[in-house]
Amino acid sequence: MKSKYLHIQTIGCQMNVYDSERIIEGLAPLGYQVTDSPAQADVILLNTCAIREKAEQKAFSYLGRLAKLKEKKPSLIIGIGGCVAQQEGERIIRRVPHVDLVFGTHAIERLPDMIRRIARMRCRVIDVEMSETIRESVPGAPSHRSGPTARFVTIMRGCDNFCAYCVVPYVRGRETSRDPDAVVEEIKCLTAAGTREVTLLGQNVNSYGRKEGLCSFPRLLEKINAIEGLFRIRFTTSHPKDISDELIQAYKDLEKLCHHIHLPVQSGSDRVLKRMNRRYTRERYLEKIDSLRRACPDIAITSDFIVGFPGETEDDFQDTQDLIRRVRFDSVFAFKYSDRPNAPASGFSNKVAETEKADRLRRLFELQAEITMEKNEELVGAIETVLVEGESKKQTADDPDPSDRMQWTGRTSSNRIVNFSFEKDPPCFGDNLVGTLVDVDIKKALPHSLWGRPVEGSVRSTCMKGASSYAA
Ligand code: 5AD
Ligand code: SF4
């Protein structure tokens, strides 16, 4: 079979990263290999995100740039998928003449058939149909997955929360959970192929299984915790209103559950939270944080914020800053509010000026940068267990190591990036440190990472305490 090449561009969230991986797996049996070069590709797919206006603009400008490639190579198939495709559907086909395929968020399983059809008949195809159930197209992951150390696994899709600013319920549909056995099977396959850490994905993982009467989210965590060979479990995203005592208890009981939670609060003002339809108050949020910290004192807490939501005043924004000071998040994501199609807030009055939004965003980042740095500095002198993910790409300016020495990178349980190198190369592992756990003595704090030296004899390829370890 002649080699055929697929180039895939992923914009947006982790959910899209997972979907792109499934697309690659689905097209492999048709003979498509992944290429980094759009010029070499026979198929170019763009997996898009519509959550904020900026991501959507990025998708359209990328699509525009592909026109020239199509002119040079008329057989090239260009497809756009994901949330923007779901939202815009036929309009894209009408607006962008060089697009052959528009596939929505529920159409990934049907993609190989569509590509085959387009290649054979040179037709244009739209599939933005949504279904209420998740078809498990592959019972477990295909065995050819030879995975990087840390992988994403979607456990549910869609959302029923209808936050006033959010497009997700309209482009990803209603909340639907995958069968727990299928999830466990998939993670077992990934683990057999070398994955050591999974991040479970869903818009609101705390309500996993509730609608379908499947097991609860903490029970799913328990099942995954029992998978041999897996070292670490993470999940995202949690809705503060749905954090249960059972989940908080899981941080005490499940040794593989990482000491980190991403708990988007969006605003520190009760008035804004109410208009956002978030269904919790700042006090309730702070209580949840207290309970989490009581159960797991070293838990890292990260969050999302929107600044300049319609009607947000300077006082509201100061409440947000106050909440940030009170919680002392480990790090945060923050965004300027943008109107999204169908989302009720796009019809709200009292829109905040762009300049004001930009100013609030800058102030928020400045405040958080100080806190993140202080928190990173608190870790200097601590020994942190790092799961090694690969070689570190760039050396930091403060790195005292010679530039020709191999640098490794990985994450702590709290999701901090740690770069490190051995003073001399590790005798047992050579360049095969990926997927091992290493205890690192933290020597330096940087704004977005930590740097340290491995503890002698601490490199291990098992998460069992006291089991075989190797001299570094
Ligand atoms: N404008 C700005 N930010 C948004 N987010 C979601 N919708 C919008 C919007 N319309 C942010 C929220 C969410 C994150 C994934 O994106 O903070 O948690
Ligand atoms: Fe959007 Fe709210 Fe659902 Fe998150 S919980 S995906 S912000 S509607």
Coordinates of C-alpha atoms and ligand atoms in Angstrom, one line a residue:
M1 CA 0.0 0.0 0.0
K2 CA 1.3 3.5 -0.9
S3 CA 2.1 5.6 2.1
K4 CA -0.5 8.2 2.8
Y5 CA 0.0 11.0 5.2
L6 CA -2.2 12.7 7.8
H7 CA -1.5 16.1 9.3
I8 CA -3.6 17.0 12.3
Q9 CA -3.7 20.3 14.0
T10 CA -5.3 20.4 17.5
I11 CA -6.6 23.6 19.0
G12 CA -7.9 24.0 22.5
C13 CA -8.5 21.7 25.4
Q14 CA -7.2 18.3 26.5
M15 CA -10.5 16.8 25.3
N16 CA -9.4 17.7 21.8
V17 CA -6.0 16.2 22.3
Y18 CA -7.7 12.9 23.2
D19 CA -10.1 13.2 20.3
S20 CA -7.1 13.8 17.9
E21 CA -5.4 10.6 19.2
R22 CA -8.6 8.7 18.5
I23 CA -8.7 10.2 15.0
I24 CA -5.2 9.1 14.3
E25 CA -5.9 5.6 15.6
G26 CA -9.1 5.4 13.5
L27 CA -7.3 6.4 10.3
A28 CA -4.2 4.2 10.8
P29 CA -6.0 1.1 9.4
L30 CA -6.6 3.1 6.2
G31 CA -2.8 3.4 5.8
Y32 CA -2.5 7.0 7.1
Q33 CA 0.7 7.9 8.9
V34 CA 1.0 11.1 10.9
T35 CA 3.2 13.8 9.4
D36 CA 4.3 17.1 11.0
S37 CA 4.4 18.7 7.5
P38 CA 1.2 20.0 6.0
A39 CA 2.9 20.1 2.6
Q40 CA 3.5 16.3 2.7
A41 CA 0.0 15.5 3.8
D42 CA -2.8 13.9 1.8
V43 CA -5.3 14.7 4.5
I44 CA -5.2 17.7 6.8
L45 CA -7.6 17.8 9.7
L46 CA -8.2 20.7 12.1
N47 CA -9.6 19.8 15.4
T48 CA -11.1 23.0 16.8
C49 CA -12.3 24.6 20.0
A50 CA -15.1 27.1 20.4
I51 CA -14.9 27.8 24.1
R52 CA -13.4 31.3 23.7
E53 CA -13.6 33.6 20.7
K54 CA -9.8 33.7 20.3
A55 CA -9.6 29.9 19.8
E56 CA -12.3 30.1 17.1
Q57 CA -10.5 32.9 15.3
K58 CA -7.3 30.9 15.4
A59 CA -9.1 28.0 13.7
F60 CA -10.4 30.1 10.8
S61 CA -7.1 31.8 10.2
Y62 CA -5.4 28.4 10.0
L63 CA -8.0 27.2 7.6
G64 CA -7.5 30.3 5.4
R65 CA -3.8 29.5 5.1
L66 CA -4.5 26.0 3.8
A67 CA -6.1 27.4 0.5
K68 CA -2.6 27.7 -1.1
L69 CA -1.8 24.1 -0.4
K70 CA -5.0 22.9 -1.9
E71 CA -4.3 25.0 -5.1
K72 CA -1.0 23.2 -5.5
K73 CA -2.4 19.8 -4.7
P74 CA -6.1 19.4 -5.6
S75 CA -6.3 15.8 -4.3
L76 CA -5.6 17.1 -0.7
I77 CA -8.5 16.5 1.7
I78 CA -9.1 19.2 4.2
G79 CA -11.4 18.6 7.1
I80 CA -12.5 20.7 10.1
G81 CA -13.8 19.0 13.2
G82 CA -14.5 19.7 16.9
C83 CA -16.6 22.4 18.5
V84 CA -16.4 25.1 15.8
A85 CA -17.4 22.5 13.2
Q86 CA -20.3 21.5 15.4
Q87 CA -21.4 25.1 15.9
E88 CA -20.9 26.3 12.3
G89 CA -21.7 23.2 10.3
E90 CA -22.9 24.0 6.8
R91 CA -21.8 27.6 7.1
I92 CA -18.2 26.5 6.9
I93 CA -18.7 24.5 3.7
R94 CA -20.4 27.6 2.2
R95 CA -17.8 30.1 3.5
V96 CA -14.6 28.1 2.9
P97 CA -14.5 26.6 -0.6
H98 CA -11.4 24.5 -0.1
V99 CA -12.9 22.6 2.9
D100 CA -14.0 19.0 1.9
L101 CA -15.2 17.8 5.3
V102 CA -17.0 19.2 8.4
F103 CA -17.3 16.7 11.3
G104 CA -18.8 17.4 14.6
T105 CA -17.9 16.4 18.1
H106 CA -19.9 13.1 17.9
A107 CA -18.7 12.1 14.5
I108 CA -15.2 10.8 15.2
E109 CA -16.1 7.1 14.8
R110 CA -17.6 7.8 11.4
L111 CA -14.5 9.7 10.2
P112 CA -12.7 6.8 8.4
D113 CA -15.8 6.1 6.3
M114 CA -16.1 9.8 5.4
I115 CA -12.5 10.1 4.4
R116 CA -12.8 7.0 2.2
R117 CA -15.9 8.4 0.5
I118 CA -14.3 11.7 -0.2
A119 CA -11.1 10.1 -1.6
R120 CA -13.2 7.9 -3.9
M121 CA -15.9 10.3 -5.0
R122 CA -14.3 13.8 -4.5
C123 CA -17.5 14.9 -2.7
R124 CA -17.9 17.3 0.2
V125 CA -19.3 15.8 3.5
I126 CA -20.9 17.3 6.6
D127 CA -21.6 15.2 9.7
V128 CA -22.7 17.2 12.7
E129 CA -25.2 14.7 14.0
M130 CA -25.3 14.3 17.8
S131 CA -26.2 11.1 19.6
E132 CA -27.3 10.5 23.2
T133 CA -25.1 7.5 23.9
I134 CA -21.4 6.9 23.5
R135 CA -20.7 4.0 21.1
E136 CA -17.7 2.2 22.3
S137 CA -16.1 1.7 18.9
V138 CA -13.1 -0.1 20.3
P139 CA -13.5 -2.3 23.3
G140 CA -10.4 -1.0 25.0
A141 CA -7.6 0.7 23.1
P142 CA -6.0 -0.9 20.0
S143 CA -2.9 -2.8 20.9
H144 CA -0.7 -0.7 18.6
R145 CA -0.8 2.2 21.0
S146 CA 2.7 2.5 22.4
G147 CA 2.1 5.3 24.7
P148 CA 3.9 8.2 26.2
T149 CA 4.1 8.0 29.9
A150 CA 1.1 10.3 30.6
R151 CA -2.1 10.0 28.6
F152 CA -5.6 11.4 28.6
V153 CA -8.7 9.2 28.8
T154 CA -12.2 10.7 28.2
I155 CA -14.7 9.3 30.7
M156 CA -17.6 11.4 29.7
R157 CA -18.6 14.0 27.2
G158 CA -21.0 17.0 27.1
C159 CA -22.3 19.0 30.0
D160 CA -25.7 19.7 31.6
N161 CA -24.7 22.7 33.7
F162 CA -25.4 25.6 31.3
C163 CA -23.1 28.2 32.8
A164 CA -24.3 31.5 31.3
Y165 CA -21.0 32.2 29.4
C166 CA -20.4 28.7 28.1
V167 CA -20.8 27.2 24.7
V168 CA -20.0 23.6 25.7
P169 CA -23.6 22.3 26.2
Y170 CA -24.4 23.5 22.7
V171 CA -21.4 22.0 20.9
R172 CA -20.7 18.9 22.9
G173 CA -24.3 18.0 23.8
R174 CA -25.8 16.6 27.0
E175 CA -23.7 15.0 29.6
T176 CA -23.0 11.3 28.8
S177 CA -20.7 8.9 30.7
R178 CA -18.8 6.0 29.3
D179 CA -19.2 2.6 30.7
P180 CA -16.7 2.1 33.6
D181 CA -15.6 -1.3 32.3
A182 CA -14.7 0.2 28.9
V183 CA -12.7 2.9 30.7
V184 CA -10.9 0.4 32.9
E185 CA -10.1 -1.8 29.9
E186 CA -8.7 1.2 27.9
I187 CA -6.5 2.2 30.8
K188 CA -5.3 -1.4 31.2
C189 CA -4.3 -1.5 27.5
L190 CA -2.5 1.9 27.8
T191 CA -0.7 0.6 30.9
A192 CA 0.4 -2.5 29.1
A193 CA 1.8 -0.2 26.3
G194 CA 3.9 1.8 28.8
T195 CA 1.6 4.5 30.1
R196 CA 2.1 5.2 33.8
E197 CA -0.2 8.2 34.4
V198 CA -3.7 8.9 33.2
T199 CA -5.7 12.0 33.3
L200 CA -9.5 11.3 33.2
L201 CA -11.3 13.9 31.2
G202 CA -14.8 15.2 31.4
Q203 CA -16.5 18.7 31.6
N204 CA -17.7 17.8 35.1
V205 CA -16.2 14.5 36.2
N206 CA -17.8 14.7 39.7
S207 CA -21.2 13.8 38.2
Y208 CA -19.8 10.8 36.3
G209 CA -22.3 8.0 35.9
R210 CA -25.1 9.8 37.9
K211 CA -27.5 10.1 35.0
E212 CA -27.0 6.6 33.7
G213 CA -26.9 5.0 37.1
L214 CA -23.4 3.7 36.6
C215 CA -20.9 3.7 39.4
S216 CA -20.0 7.0 41.1
F217 CA -16.8 8.9 40.2
P218 CA -14.9 7.9 43.4
R219 CA -15.9 4.3 42.7
L220 CA -14.4 4.6 39.2
L221 CA -11.3 6.0 40.7
E222 CA -11.1 3.0 43.0
K223 CA -11.3 0.6 40.1
I224 CA -8.6 2.5 38.2
N225 CA -6.4 2.7 41.3
A226 CA -6.3 -1.2 41.3
I227 CA -4.8 -1.4 37.8
E228 CA -1.4 -2.9 38.1
G229 CA 1.5 -1.0 36.5
L230 CA -0.3 2.3 36.6
F231 CA 1.4 4.8 38.9
R232 CA -0.7 7.9 38.9
I233 CA -4.3 9.1 38.4
R234 CA -5.4 12.7 37.7
F235 CA -8.7 14.1 36.6
T236 CA -10.2 17.3 35.2
T237 CA -12.5 19.2 35.3
S238 CA -14.4 19.3 38.6
H239 CA -17.4 21.5 39.3
P240 CA -17.2 23.0 42.8
K241 CA -20.9 22.4 43.4
D242 CA -20.5 18.6 42.9
I243 CA -17.4 17.9 45.0
S244 CA -18.6 15.1 47.3
D245 CA -17.3 14.0 50.7
E246 CA -16.7 10.6 49.1
L247 CA -14.3 12.3 46.6
I248 CA -12.5 14.2 49.3
Q249 CA -12.1 10.9 51.2
A250 CA -10.6 9.3 48.0
Y251 CA -7.6 11.6 48.5
K252 CA -6.9 9.8 51.7
D253 CA -7.6 6.3 50.5
L254 CA -6.3 6.0 47.0
E255 CA -2.5 6.0 46.9
K256 CA -2.3 6.6 43.1
L257 CA -4.6 9.7 43.1
C258 CA -2.3 12.7 42.6
H259 CA -2.4 15.4 45.2
H260 CA -3.8 18.0 42.9
I261 CA -7.3 19.3 42.0
H262 CA -8.3 21.7 39.3
L263 CA -11.3 23.4 40.6
P264 CA -12.5 26.3 38.4
V265 CA -14.1 29.1 40.5
Q266 CA -14.4 31.7 37.7
S267 CA -15.1 34.6 40.0
G268 CA -14.8 35.5 43.7
S269 CA -17.9 37.6 43.7
D270 CA -21.3 36.1 44.7
R271 CA -23.1 38.6 42.5
V272 CA -21.1 37.5 39.4
L273 CA -21.3 33.8 40.3
K274 CA -25.1 34.0 40.5
R275 CA -25.3 35.7 37.1
M276 CA -22.9 33.1 35.7
N277 CA -25.3 30.4 37.0
R278 CA -22.5 28.6 38.8
R279 CA -24.7 27.5 41.7
Y280 CA -22.3 28.0 44.6
T281 CA -21.2 30.9 46.7
R282 CA -17.6 32.0 47.4
E283 CA -18.2 30.8 51.0
R284 CA -19.2 27.4 49.8
Y285 CA -16.2 27.2 47.5
L286 CA -13.9 28.2 50.4
E287 CA -15.5 25.5 52.6
K288 CA -14.7 22.9 49.9
I289 CA -11.1 24.0 49.8
D290 CA -10.8 23.7 53.5
S291 CA -12.2 20.2 53.5
L292 CA -9.8 19.2 50.7
R293 CA -6.9 20.6 52.6
R294 CA -7.9 18.9 55.8
A295 CA -8.1 15.5 54.0
C296 CA -4.9 16.1 52.0
P297 CA -2.7 18.9 53.5
D298 CA -0.3 19.1 50.6
I299 CA -2.9 19.1 47.8
A300 CA -2.2 21.6 45.0
I301 CA -5.2 23.6 44.0
T302 CA -5.5 25.3 40.6
S303 CA -8.4 27.2 39.0
D304 CA -9.9 29.0 36.1
F305 CA -11.1 32.6 36.1
I306 CA -13.1 34.8 33.7
V307 CA -12.5 38.5 34.0
G308 CA -14.9 41.1 32.7
F309 CA -18.0 39.0 32.7
P310 CA -20.9 41.3 31.7
G311 CA -21.7 43.6 34.7
E312 CA -18.5 42.8 36.6
T313 CA -17.6 45.9 38.6
E314 CA -14.3 46.9 40.1
D315 CA -15.7 45.8 43.5
D316 CA -16.5 42.3 42.0
F317 CA -13.0 42.1 40.6
Q318 CA -11.6 43.0 44.0
D319 CA -13.6 40.1 45.5
T320 CA -11.9 37.8 43.0
Q321 CA -8.4 39.1 44.0
D322 CA -9.4 38.6 47.7
L323 CA -10.4 35.0 47.0
I324 CA -7.1 34.4 45.2
R325 CA -5.2 35.8 48.3
R326 CA -7.3 33.6 50.6
V327 CA -7.0 30.4 48.7
R328 CA -3.4 30.9 47.5
F329 CA -3.8 28.8 44.4
D330 CA -0.8 26.9 43.1
S331 CA -1.5 28.3 39.6
V332 CA -4.4 29.5 37.6
F333 CA -5.7 30.0 34.1
A334 CA -7.6 33.2 33.5
F335 CA -9.4 34.6 30.4
K336 CA -11.1 37.7 29.2
Y337 CA -14.8 37.1 28.9
S338 CA -15.9 36.7 25.3
D339 CA -19.5 36.3 23.9
R340 CA -20.2 32.8 22.6
P341 CA -23.1 31.9 20.3
N342 CA -26.2 30.6 22.1
A343 CA -24.7 31.2 25.6
P344 CA -27.1 33.4 27.5
A345 CA -24.5 35.9 28.7
S346 CA -23.9 37.1 25.1
G347 CA -27.3 38.8 25.5
F348 CA -26.5 40.3 28.9
S349 CA -26.2 44.1 29.2
N350 CA -23.3 46.1 30.8
K351 CA -20.6 44.5 28.8
V352 CA -17.1 45.4 30.2
A353 CA -14.8 47.4 27.9
E354 CA -11.9 45.4 26.3
T355 CA -9.3 47.7 27.9
E356 CA -10.8 47.1 31.3
K357 CA -10.8 43.4 30.8
A358 CA -7.2 43.5 29.7
D359 CA -6.3 45.5 32.8
R360 CA -8.0 43.1 35.2
L361 CA -6.4 40.1 33.5
R362 CA -3.0 41.7 33.9
R363 CA -3.6 42.5 37.6
L364 CA -4.9 39.0 38.2
F365 CA -1.8 37.4 36.6
E366 CA 0.6 39.7 38.5
L367 CA -1.0 38.7 41.8
Q368 CA -1.0 35.0 41.0
A369 CA 2.6 35.1 39.7
E370 CA 3.7 36.3 43.1
I371 CA 1.8 33.5 44.8
T372 CA 3.0 30.8 42.4
M373 CA 6.6 31.9 42.9
E374 CA 6.3 31.9 46.7
K375 CA 4.7 28.4 46.6
N376 CA 7.4 27.1 44.4
E377 CA 10.1 28.6 46.7
E378 CA 8.5 26.8 49.6
L379 CA 9.4 23.6 47.9
V380 CA 13.2 24.3 47.8
G381 CA 14.8 21.7 50.1
A382 CA 11.9 19.3 49.8
I383 CA 12.2 15.8 48.2
E384 CA 9.6 15.4 45.4
T385 CA 8.8 12.2 43.6
V386 CA 8.8 12.9 39.9
L387 CA 7.4 10.7 37.1
V388 CA 9.8 11.2 34.2
E389 CA 8.1 12.1 31.0
G390 CA 11.0 12.8 28.7
E391 CA 14.1 14.8 28.0
S392 CA 14.0 18.4 29.0
K393 CA 14.0 20.6 25.9
K394 CA 15.6 23.7 27.1
Q395 CA 17.9 24.5 29.9
T396 CA 17.0 27.3 32.2
A397 CA 19.2 30.3 32.6
D398 CA 19.7 29.4 36.2
D399 CA 20.7 25.8 35.5
P400 CA 24.2 25.2 36.7
D401 CA 24.7 22.1 34.6
P402 CA 26.9 22.0 31.6
S403 CA 24.9 22.3 28.4
D404 CA 25.9 18.9 27.0
R405 CA 24.5 17.0 30.0
M406 CA 21.2 15.1 29.5
Q407 CA 18.3 16.9 31.2
W408 CA 15.2 15.1 32.3
T409 CA 11.7 16.5 32.8
G410 CA 8.7 15.2 34.7
R411 CA 6.0 16.2 37.1
T412 CA 5.4 16.0 40.8
S413 CA 2.2 14.6 42.2
S414 CA 1.1 18.3 42.6
N415 CA 1.5 18.7 38.8
R416 CA 4.6 20.9 39.0
I417 CA 7.2 20.5 36.2
V418 CA 10.6 19.5 37.6
N419 CA 13.8 19.5 35.4
F420 CA 16.8 17.6 36.7
S421 CA 20.0 16.0 35.6
F422 CA 22.4 13.5 37.1
E423 CA 25.9 14.7 38.0
K424 CA 27.0 11.6 36.1
D425 CA 24.7 9.5 33.9
P426 CA 22.6 7.0 35.7
P427 CA 24.3 3.6 35.3
C428 CA 21.3 1.3 35.0
F429 CA 18.9 3.3 32.8
G430 CA 21.1 5.3 30.4
D431 CA 18.6 7.0 28.2
N432 CA 15.7 4.9 29.4
L433 CA 14.5 7.0 32.3
V434 CA 11.1 7.8 30.8
G435 CA 8.3 6.3 32.8
T436 CA 10.3 5.8 36.0
L437 CA 9.8 7.5 39.3
V438 CA 12.7 9.5 40.7
D439 CA 13.0 11.3 44.0
V440 CA 14.4 14.8 43.3
D441 CA 15.9 17.1 45.9
I442 CA 14.5 20.5 44.9
K443 CA 17.3 23.1 44.7
K444 CA 15.8 25.9 42.8
A445 CA 12.4 27.5 42.2
L446 CA 11.5 29.2 38.9
P447 CA 8.2 30.9 37.9
H448 CA 6.9 27.9 36.0
S449 CA 9.0 25.0 37.2
L450 CA 11.4 23.5 39.7
W451 CA 14.9 22.3 39.3
G452 CA 16.8 19.8 41.4
R453 CA 19.1 16.8 41.8
P454 CA 18.0 13.2 42.0
V455 CA 18.4 11.4 45.3
E456 CA 20.9 8.6 44.9
G457 CA 19.4 5.2 44.4
S458 CA 15.9 6.6 44.0
V459 CA 15.2 5.7 40.4
R460 CA 12.5 3.0 40.3
S461 CA 10.2 1.5 37.7
T462 CA 7.5 0.6 40.2
C463 CA 5.3 2.7 42.4
M464 CA 5.3 0.0 45.2
K465 CA 7.2 1.3 48.2
G466 CA 10.2 -0.8 49.1
A467 CA 10.1 -2.7 45.8
S468 CA 13.0 -3.0 43.4
S469 CA 14.8 0.2 42.8
Y470 CA 17.9 1.0 41.0
A471 CA 21.1 2.9 41.9
A472 CA 21.3 6.2 40.2
Ligands
5AD1 N1 -15.2 33.6 27.8 C1 -14.1 33.5 28.4 N2 -13.7 32.4 29.1 C2 -14.5 31.3 29.0 N3 -14.3 30.1 29.5 C3 -15.4 29.4 29.1 N4 -16.3 30.1 28.4 C4 -15.7 31.4 28.3 C5 -16.1 32.6 27.7 N5 -17.2 32.7 27.0 C6 -13.2 29.7 30.3 C7 -13.7 29.2 31.7 C8 -13.5 27.7 31.7 C9 -12.4 27.6 30.7 C10 -12.2 26.2 30.2 O1 -12.6 28.5 29.7 O2 -12.8 29.8 32.7 O3 -13.3 27.1 32.9
SF4_2 FE1 -19.2 25.0 30.5 FE2 -20.2 25.3 33.0 FE3 -20.3 22.9 31.7 FE4 -17.9 23.8 32.5 S1 -19.6 23.3 33.8 S2 -18.4 23.0 30.4 S3 -18.2 26.0 32.2 S4 -21.4 24.8 31.1

